[in-house]
Amino acid sequence: ERREKRKKKNLFFKQKTAYEIKECDWSSDVCSSDLGLEDRLLGMEITDVVRQGEIFRNLPDGDLFHLARISQISEYPTGKHLIRDGEVADSLYILADGEAEVRKNGTLVATLGPGRIFGEMALVEHTVRSTDVFITQPSRVIEIQTARLERLMQNYPRLGFVVISNIARGLSQKLRGAK
């Protein structure tokens, strides 16, 4: 029933979840190890992209596998308004390929390319988004819901420590650069 609701919700873009199989219990993030080849390849692709993200740097392959299990990858056309200023921040994103622009009050703040993470402040602050993100080239984007990531970090404290340390390091570098 949940899978059907999710499929109906995502009619406007193509979307696949790593290891989206019948034996998967989405409420607990527990999946069967009986994976088909397509599911395994998708999981490996997500793992490779996630590995590039600065907040997932220095994670072992086993932890990256767990991240791939809670991730979904979607294809978006040019012009898609992916993140809206003022909406609830409940996911972070990694650009697998393509390009996106970050805008604040209509002003270009950054152009993002493959491997870049955006929306990661949803892990730090449970608040609303402060910028808009538009897809500027056909793109594939990995989405990780923060509630699922937080649950994963509680179950795997080493993973949580590395992610939070990497976020803190990134914020420190941005603050030093702002002086």
Coordinates of N, CA and C in Angstrom, one line a residue:
E1 N 0.8 -1.2 0.0 CA 0.0 0.0 0.0 C 0.9 1.3 0.0
R2 N 1.9 1.3 0.8 CA 2.8 2.4 0.9 C 3.5 2.6 -0.5
R3 N 3.9 1.5 -1.1 CA 4.6 1.6 -2.4 C 3.7 2.2 -3.4
E4 N 2.4 1.8 -3.4 CA 1.5 2.3 -4.4 C 1.3 3.8 -4.2
K5 N 1.2 4.3 -2.9 CA 1.0 5.7 -2.6 C 2.3 6.5 -3.1
R6 N 3.4 5.9 -2.9 CA 4.7 6.5 -3.3 C 4.8 6.6 -4.8
K7 N 4.3 5.6 -5.5 CA 4.4 5.6 -7.0 C 3.4 6.7 -7.5
K8 N 2.2 6.8 -6.9 CA 1.3 7.8 -7.4 C 1.8 9.2 -7.1
K9 N 2.5 9.4 -6.0 CA 3.0 10.7 -5.7 C 4.1 11.1 -6.6
N10 N 4.8 10.2 -7.3 CA 5.9 10.5 -8.1 C 5.6 10.3 -9.6
L11 N 4.5 10.7 -10.0 CA 4.1 10.6 -11.4 C 4.9 11.5 -12.4
F12 N 5.4 12.6 -11.9 CA 5.9 13.7 -12.7 C 7.4 13.5 -13.0
F13 N 8.0 12.5 -12.5 CA 9.4 12.2 -12.8 C 9.7 10.7 -12.5
K14 N 10.8 10.2 -13.2 CA 11.1 8.8 -13.0 C 11.9 8.7 -11.7
Q15 N 11.6 7.7 -11.0 CA 12.2 7.5 -9.6 C 12.4 6.0 -9.4
K16 N 13.6 5.7 -8.8 CA 13.8 4.4 -8.4 C 14.5 4.4 -7.0
T17 N 14.2 3.5 -6.2 CA 14.8 3.4 -4.9 C 15.7 2.2 -4.9
A18 N 16.9 2.4 -4.3 CA 17.8 1.3 -4.2 C 17.1 0.1 -3.5
Y19 N 17.2 -1.1 -4.1 CA 16.6 -2.3 -3.4 C 15.1 -2.2 -3.2
E20 N 14.4 -1.6 -4.2 CA 12.9 -1.6 -4.1 C 12.4 -2.9 -4.5
I21 N 12.2 -3.8 -3.6 CA 11.7 -5.1 -3.8 C 10.6 -5.5 -2.9
K22 N 9.9 -6.5 -3.2 CA 8.7 -6.8 -2.4 C 9.0 -7.2 -0.9
E23 N 10.2 -7.7 -0.7 CA 10.5 -8.1 0.7 C 11.0 -7.0 1.5
C24 N 10.9 -5.8 1.1 CA 11.4 -4.6 1.8 C 10.3 -4.1 2.7
D25 N 10.7 -3.9 4.0 CA 9.8 -3.3 5.0 C 10.2 -1.8 5.1
W26 N 9.5 -0.9 4.4 CA 10.0 0.5 4.4 C 9.9 1.2 5.7
S27 N 9.0 0.7 6.6 CA 8.8 1.4 7.9 C 10.1 1.2 8.8
S28 N 10.8 0.1 8.6 CA 11.9 -0.2 9.4 C 13.2 -0.2 8.7
D29 N 13.2 0.1 7.4 CA 14.4 0.1 6.6 C 15.1 -1.3 6.5
V30 N 14.4 -2.3 6.7 CA 15.0 -3.7 6.7 C 14.6 -4.3 5.4
C31 N 15.6 -4.8 4.6 CA 15.3 -5.3 3.3 C 15.9 -6.7 3.2
S32 N 15.3 -7.6 2.4 CA 15.8 -8.9 2.2 C 17.1 -8.8 1.4
S33 N 18.0 -9.8 1.5 CA 19.2 -9.8 0.8 C 19.0 -10.5 -0.6
D34 N 17.8 -10.9 -0.9 CA 17.6 -11.5 -2.2 C 17.3 -10.4 -3.2
L35 N 18.4 -9.8 -3.7 CA 18.3 -8.7 -4.6 C 18.6 -9.1 -6.1
G36 N 17.8 -8.5 -7.0 CA 18.0 -8.7 -8.4 C 19.2 -7.9 -8.9
L37 N 19.7 -8.3 -10.1 CA 20.8 -7.6 -10.6 C 20.6 -6.1 -10.8
E38 N 19.4 -5.7 -11.3 CA 19.1 -4.3 -11.5 C 19.2 -3.5 -10.1
D39 N 18.6 -4.1 -9.1 CA 18.7 -3.5 -7.8 C 20.1 -3.4 -7.3
R40 N 20.9 -4.4 -7.5 CA 22.3 -4.3 -7.0 C 23.1 -3.3 -7.8
L41 N 22.9 -3.2 -9.1 CA 23.5 -2.2 -9.9 C 23.1 -0.8 -9.5
L42 N 21.8 -0.6 -9.2 CA 21.4 0.7 -8.8 C 22.0 1.1 -7.4
G43 N 22.1 0.1 -6.5 CA 22.7 0.3 -5.2 C 24.1 0.7 -5.3
M44 N 24.9 0.0 -6.3 CA 26.3 0.3 -6.5 C 26.4 1.7 -7.0
E45 N 25.6 2.1 -8.0 CA 25.6 3.5 -8.5 C 25.4 4.5 -7.5
I46 N 24.4 4.3 -6.6 CA 24.1 5.3 -5.5 C 25.3 5.3 -4.6
T47 N 25.9 4.2 -4.2 CA 27.0 4.1 -3.4 C 28.2 4.9 -3.9
D48 N 28.4 4.8 -5.2 CA 29.5 5.5 -5.9 C 29.3 7.0 -5.8
V49 N 28.1 7.5 -6.1 CA 27.8 8.9 -6.0 C 27.8 9.4 -4.6
V50 N 27.2 8.7 -3.7 CA 27.2 9.1 -2.3 C 28.7 9.3 -1.7
R51 N 29.5 8.4 -2.2 CA 31.0 8.4 -1.8 C 31.6 9.7 -2.1
Q52 N 31.2 10.4 -3.2 CA 31.8 11.7 -3.6 C 31.3 12.8 -2.7
G53 N 30.2 12.7 -2.0 CA 29.7 13.8 -1.2 C 30.6 14.1 0.0
E54 N 30.8 15.4 0.2 CA 31.7 15.8 1.2 C 31.3 15.4 2.6
I55 N 30.0 15.3 2.9 CA 29.6 14.9 4.3 C 29.7 13.4 4.5
F56 N 29.9 12.6 3.4 CA 30.0 11.2 3.5 C 31.4 10.7 3.3
R57 N 32.4 11.6 3.3 CA 33.8 11.3 3.1 C 34.3 10.5 4.2
N58 N 35.1 9.5 3.9 CA 35.8 8.6 4.9 C 34.9 7.6 5.5
L59 N 33.7 7.3 4.9 CA 32.9 6.2 5.4 C 33.3 4.9 4.7
P60 N 33.3 3.8 5.4 CA 33.7 2.6 4.8 C 32.5 2.1 3.9
D61 N 32.8 1.1 3.0 CA 31.8 0.7 2.1 C 30.6 0.1 2.7
G62 N 30.7 -0.5 3.9 CA 29.6 -1.1 4.6 C 28.6 0.0 4.9
D63 N 29.1 1.1 5.4 CA 28.2 2.3 5.8 C 27.6 2.9 4.6
L64 N 28.4 3.0 3.5 CA 27.9 3.5 2.2 C 26.7 2.6 1.7
F65 N 26.8 1.3 1.9 CA 25.8 0.4 1.5 C 24.5 0.7 2.3
H66 N 24.6 1.0 3.6 CA 23.4 1.3 4.4 C 22.8 2.6 3.9
L67 N 23.6 3.6 3.5 CA 23.1 4.9 2.9 C 22.4 4.6 1.6
A68 N 22.9 3.7 0.8 CA 22.3 3.4 -0.5 C 20.9 2.8 -0.3
R69 N 20.8 2.0 0.8 CA 19.5 1.4 1.1 C 18.4 2.4 1.4
I70 N 18.7 3.5 2.0 CA 17.7 4.5 2.4 C 17.6 5.6 1.4
S71 N 18.3 5.5 0.3 CA 18.3 6.6 -0.7 C 17.4 6.2 -1.9
Q72 N 17.0 7.3 -2.6 CA 16.3 7.1 -3.9 C 16.9 8.0 -4.9
I73 N 16.9 7.6 -6.1 CA 17.4 8.4 -7.2 C 16.3 8.7 -8.2
S74 N 16.3 10.0 -8.6 CA 15.2 10.5 -9.5 C 15.8 11.2 -10.6
E75 N 15.1 11.2 -11.7 CA 15.5 12.0 -12.9 C 14.6 13.2 -13.0
Y76 N 15.2 14.4 -13.2 CA 14.4 15.6 -13.3 C 14.7 16.4 -14.6
P77 N 13.7 17.0 -15.2 CA 14.0 17.8 -16.4 C 14.5 19.2 -16.1
T78 N 15.1 19.8 -17.1 CA 15.5 21.2 -16.9 C 14.3 22.1 -16.5
G79 N 14.5 23.0 -15.5 CA 13.5 23.9 -15.1 C 12.8 23.4 -13.8
K80 N 13.0 22.2 -13.4 CA 12.3 21.7 -12.2 C 12.7 22.5 -11.0
H81 N 11.8 23.0 -10.2 CA 12.0 23.7 -9.0 C 12.0 22.7 -7.9
L82 N 13.2 22.2 -7.5 CA 13.4 21.0 -6.6 C 13.2 21.4 -5.2
I83 N 13.8 22.5 -4.8 CA 13.7 23.0 -3.4 C 13.1 24.4 -3.4
R84 N 12.1 24.6 -2.5 CA 11.5 25.9 -2.5 C 11.8 26.6 -1.1
D85 N 12.2 27.9 -1.2 CA 12.4 28.7 0.0 C 11.1 28.7 0.8
G86 N 11.2 28.4 2.1 CA 10.1 28.4 3.0 C 9.4 27.0 3.2
E87 N 9.8 26.0 2.4 CA 9.2 24.7 2.6 C 9.9 23.9 3.7
V88 N 9.3 23.0 4.3 CA 9.9 22.2 5.4 C 11.1 21.4 4.8
A89 N 12.2 21.5 5.5 CA 13.4 20.8 5.1 C 13.4 19.4 5.7
D90 N 13.1 18.3 4.9 CA 13.0 17.0 5.4 C 13.9 16.0 4.6
S91 N 14.7 16.5 3.7 CA 15.6 15.6 2.9 C 16.9 16.4 2.5
L92 N 17.9 15.6 2.3 CA 19.1 16.2 1.6 C 19.3 15.5 0.3
Y93 N 20.1 16.2 -0.6 CA 20.2 15.7 -2.0 C 21.6 15.7 -2.4
I94 N 21.9 14.8 -3.3 CA 23.2 14.7 -4.0 C 23.0 14.7 -5.5
L95 N 23.6 15.6 -6.2 CA 23.5 15.6 -7.6 C 24.3 14.5 -8.2
A96 N 23.7 13.5 -8.8 CA 24.4 12.4 -9.4 C 25.0 12.8 -10.8
D97 N 24.2 13.5 -11.6 CA 24.7 14.1 -12.8 C 23.8 15.2 -13.2
G98 N 24.2 16.1 -14.1 CA 23.5 17.2 -14.5 C 23.9 18.5 -13.7
E99 N 23.1 19.5 -13.6 CA 23.5 20.7 -13.0 C 22.2 21.4 -12.4
A100 N 22.5 22.1 -11.3 CA 21.4 22.8 -10.6 C 22.0 24.2 -10.1
E101 N 21.0 25.1 -9.9 CA 21.4 26.4 -9.4 C 20.7 26.7 -8.0
V102 N 21.4 27.3 -7.1 CA 20.9 27.7 -5.8 C 20.7 29.1 -5.9
R103 N 19.4 29.6 -5.6 CA 19.1 31.0 -5.6 C 18.5 31.4 -4.3
K104 N 18.9 32.6 -3.9 CA 18.3 33.3 -2.7 C 17.7 34.6 -3.1
N105 N 16.4 34.6 -2.9 CA 15.6 35.8 -3.3 C 15.8 36.2 -4.8
G106 N 15.9 35.1 -5.6 CA 16.1 35.3 -7.1 C 17.6 35.5 -7.5
T107 N 18.5 35.7 -6.6 CA 19.9 35.9 -6.9 C 20.7 34.6 -6.9
L108 N 21.5 34.4 -7.9 CA 22.3 33.2 -8.0 C 23.3 33.1 -6.9
V109 N 23.3 32.1 -6.1 CA 24.2 31.9 -5.0 C 25.3 30.9 -5.4
A110 N 24.9 29.8 -6.1 CA 25.9 28.8 -6.4 C 25.3 28.0 -7.6
T111 N 26.3 27.4 -8.4 CA 25.9 26.4 -9.4 C 26.5 25.1 -9.0
L112 N 25.7 24.1 -9.0 CA 26.1 22.8 -8.5 C 26.3 21.8 -9.6
G113 N 27.3 21.0 -9.5 CA 27.6 19.9 -10.5 C 27.6 18.6 -9.8
P114 N 27.9 17.5 -10.6 CA 27.8 16.2 -10.1 C 28.6 16.0 -8.8
G115 N 28.0 15.2 -7.8 CA 28.7 14.9 -6.6 C 28.4 15.9 -5.5
R116 N 27.8 17.1 -5.8 CA 27.6 18.1 -4.8 C 26.3 17.8 -4.0
I117 N 26.4 18.0 -2.7 CA 25.3 17.8 -1.8 C 24.7 19.2 -1.5
F118 N 23.3 19.1 -1.4 CA 22.6 20.4 -1.1 C 21.4 20.0 -0.2
G119 N 21.0 20.9 0.6 CA 19.9 20.6 1.6 C 20.3 19.9 2.8
E120 N 21.7 19.8 3.0 CA 22.2 19.1 4.2 C 21.9 19.8 5.5
M121 N 21.6 21.1 5.5 CA 21.2 21.8 6.7 C 20.0 21.2 7.4
A122 N 19.2 20.4 6.6 CA 18.0 19.7 7.2 C 18.5 18.8 8.3
L123 N 19.7 18.3 8.3 CA 20.2 17.4 9.3 C 20.6 18.2 10.6
V124 N 21.0 19.5 10.4 CA 21.4 20.3 11.5 C 20.3 21.0 12.1
E125 N 19.4 21.6 11.3 CA 18.3 22.4 11.8 C 17.0 21.8 11.2
H126 N 16.1 21.5 12.1 CA 14.8 21.1 11.6 C 13.9 22.3 11.4
T127 N 14.0 22.9 10.3 CA 13.3 24.2 10.0 C 12.9 24.2 8.6
V128 N 12.7 25.4 8.0 CA 12.3 25.5 6.6 C 13.5 25.9 5.8
R129 N 13.4 25.6 4.5 CA 14.4 25.9 3.5 C 14.6 27.4 3.4
S130 N 15.9 27.8 3.2 CA 16.2 29.3 3.1 C 16.6 29.7 1.6
T131 N 16.6 28.7 0.7 CA 17.0 29.0 -0.7 C 16.1 28.2 -1.6
D132 N 16.2 28.5 -2.9 CA 15.5 27.7 -3.9 C 16.6 27.0 -4.7
V133 N 16.3 25.8 -5.2 CA 17.2 25.1 -6.1 C 16.4 24.7 -7.3
F134 N 17.0 25.0 -8.5 CA 16.4 24.8 -9.8 C 17.3 23.8 -10.5
I135 N 16.7 22.9 -11.2 CA 17.5 22.0 -12.1 C 17.7 22.8 -13.4
T136 N 19.0 22.9 -13.9 CA 19.3 23.7 -15.1 C 19.7 22.8 -16.3
Q137 N 19.9 21.5 -16.0 CA 20.2 20.6 -17.1 C 19.5 19.3 -16.7
P138 N 19.1 18.5 -17.6 CA 18.5 17.2 -17.2 C 19.4 16.5 -16.2
S139 N 18.8 16.1 -15.0 CA 19.7 15.6 -13.9 C 19.1 14.4 -13.2
R140 N 20.0 13.7 -12.6 CA 19.6 12.6 -11.7 C 20.1 13.0 -10.4
V141 N 19.2 12.9 -9.4 CA 19.4 13.4 -8.1 C 19.1 12.3 -7.0
I142 N 20.0 12.1 -6.1 CA 19.8 11.2 -5.0 C 19.2 12.0 -3.8
E143 N 18.1 11.4 -3.3 CA 17.4 12.0 -2.1 C 17.6 11.1 -0.9
I144 N 17.9 11.7 0.2 CA 18.0 10.9 1.5 C 17.1 11.7 2.4
Q145 N 16.1 11.0 2.9 CA 15.2 11.7 3.9 C 15.9 11.8 5.2
T146 N 15.9 12.9 5.8 CA 16.6 13.1 7.1 C 16.2 12.2 8.2
A147 N 14.9 11.9 8.3 CA 14.4 11.1 9.4 C 15.0 9.7 9.3
R148 N 15.1 9.2 8.0 CA 15.7 7.9 7.8 C 17.2 7.9 8.1
L149 N 17.9 9.0 7.7 CA 19.3 9.1 7.9 C 19.6 9.2 9.4
E150 N 18.8 10.0 10.1 CA 19.0 10.1 11.6 C 18.8 8.8 12.3
R151 N 17.8 8.0 11.8 CA 17.6 6.6 12.4 C 18.8 5.8 12.1
L152 N 19.3 5.9 10.9 CA 20.5 5.1 10.5 C 21.7 5.5 11.4
M153 N 21.9 6.8 11.6 CA 23.0 7.3 12.4 C 22.9 6.8 13.9
Q154 N 21.7 6.7 14.4 CA 21.5 6.2 15.7 C 21.8 4.7 15.8
N155 N 21.5 4.0 14.7 CA 21.8 2.5 14.7 C 23.3 2.2 14.4
Y156 N 23.9 3.2 13.8 CA 25.4 3.0 13.4 C 26.1 4.3 13.9
P157 N 26.4 4.3 15.2 CA 27.0 5.5 15.7 C 28.3 6.0 15.0
R158 N 29.1 5.1 14.5 CA 30.3 5.5 13.8 C 30.0 6.3 12.6
L159 N 29.0 5.8 11.8 CA 28.5 6.5 10.6 C 28.0 7.9 11.1
G160 N 27.2 8.0 12.1 CA 26.7 9.3 12.6 C 27.8 10.2 13.0
F161 N 28.8 9.7 13.7 CA 30.0 10.6 14.1 C 30.7 11.1 12.9
V162 N 30.9 10.3 11.9 CA 31.7 10.8 10.7 C 30.8 11.8 9.9
V163 N 29.5 11.6 9.8 CA 28.7 12.5 9.0 C 28.6 13.9 9.8
I164 N 28.4 13.8 11.1 CA 28.3 15.1 11.8 C 29.6 15.8 11.8
S165 N 30.7 15.1 12.0 CA 32.1 15.7 11.9 C 32.3 16.3 10.6
N166 N 31.9 15.7 9.5 CA 32.1 16.2 8.2 C 31.3 17.5 8.0
I167 N 30.1 17.5 8.5 CA 29.2 18.7 8.4 C 29.9 19.8 9.2
A168 N 30.3 19.6 10.4 CA 31.0 20.6 11.2 C 32.2 21.1 10.5
R169 N 33.0 20.3 9.9 CA 34.2 20.7 9.2 C 33.9 21.6 8.0
G170 N 32.8 21.2 7.3 CA 32.4 22.0 6.1 C 31.9 23.4 6.6
L171 N 31.1 23.4 7.7 CA 30.6 24.7 8.2 C 31.8 25.6 8.6
S172 N 32.8 25.0 9.3 CA 34.0 25.7 9.7 C 34.7 26.3 8.6
Q173 N 34.9 25.5 7.5 CA 35.6 26.0 6.3 C 34.8 27.2 5.7
K174 N 33.5 27.1 5.6 CA 32.7 28.1 5.0 C 32.8 29.4 5.9
L175 N 32.8 29.3 7.2 CA 32.9 30.4 8.1 C 34.2 31.1 7.9
R176 N 35.3 30.3 7.8 CA 36.6 30.9 7.6 C 36.7 31.6 6.3
G177 N 36.1 31.1 5.3 CA 36.1 31.7 4.0 C 35.3 33.0 3.9
A178 N 34.3 33.1 4.8 CA 33.4 34.3 4.8 C 34.1 35.5 5.4
K179 N 35.2 35.4 6.1 CA 35.9 36.5 6.8 C 36.5 37.4 5.8

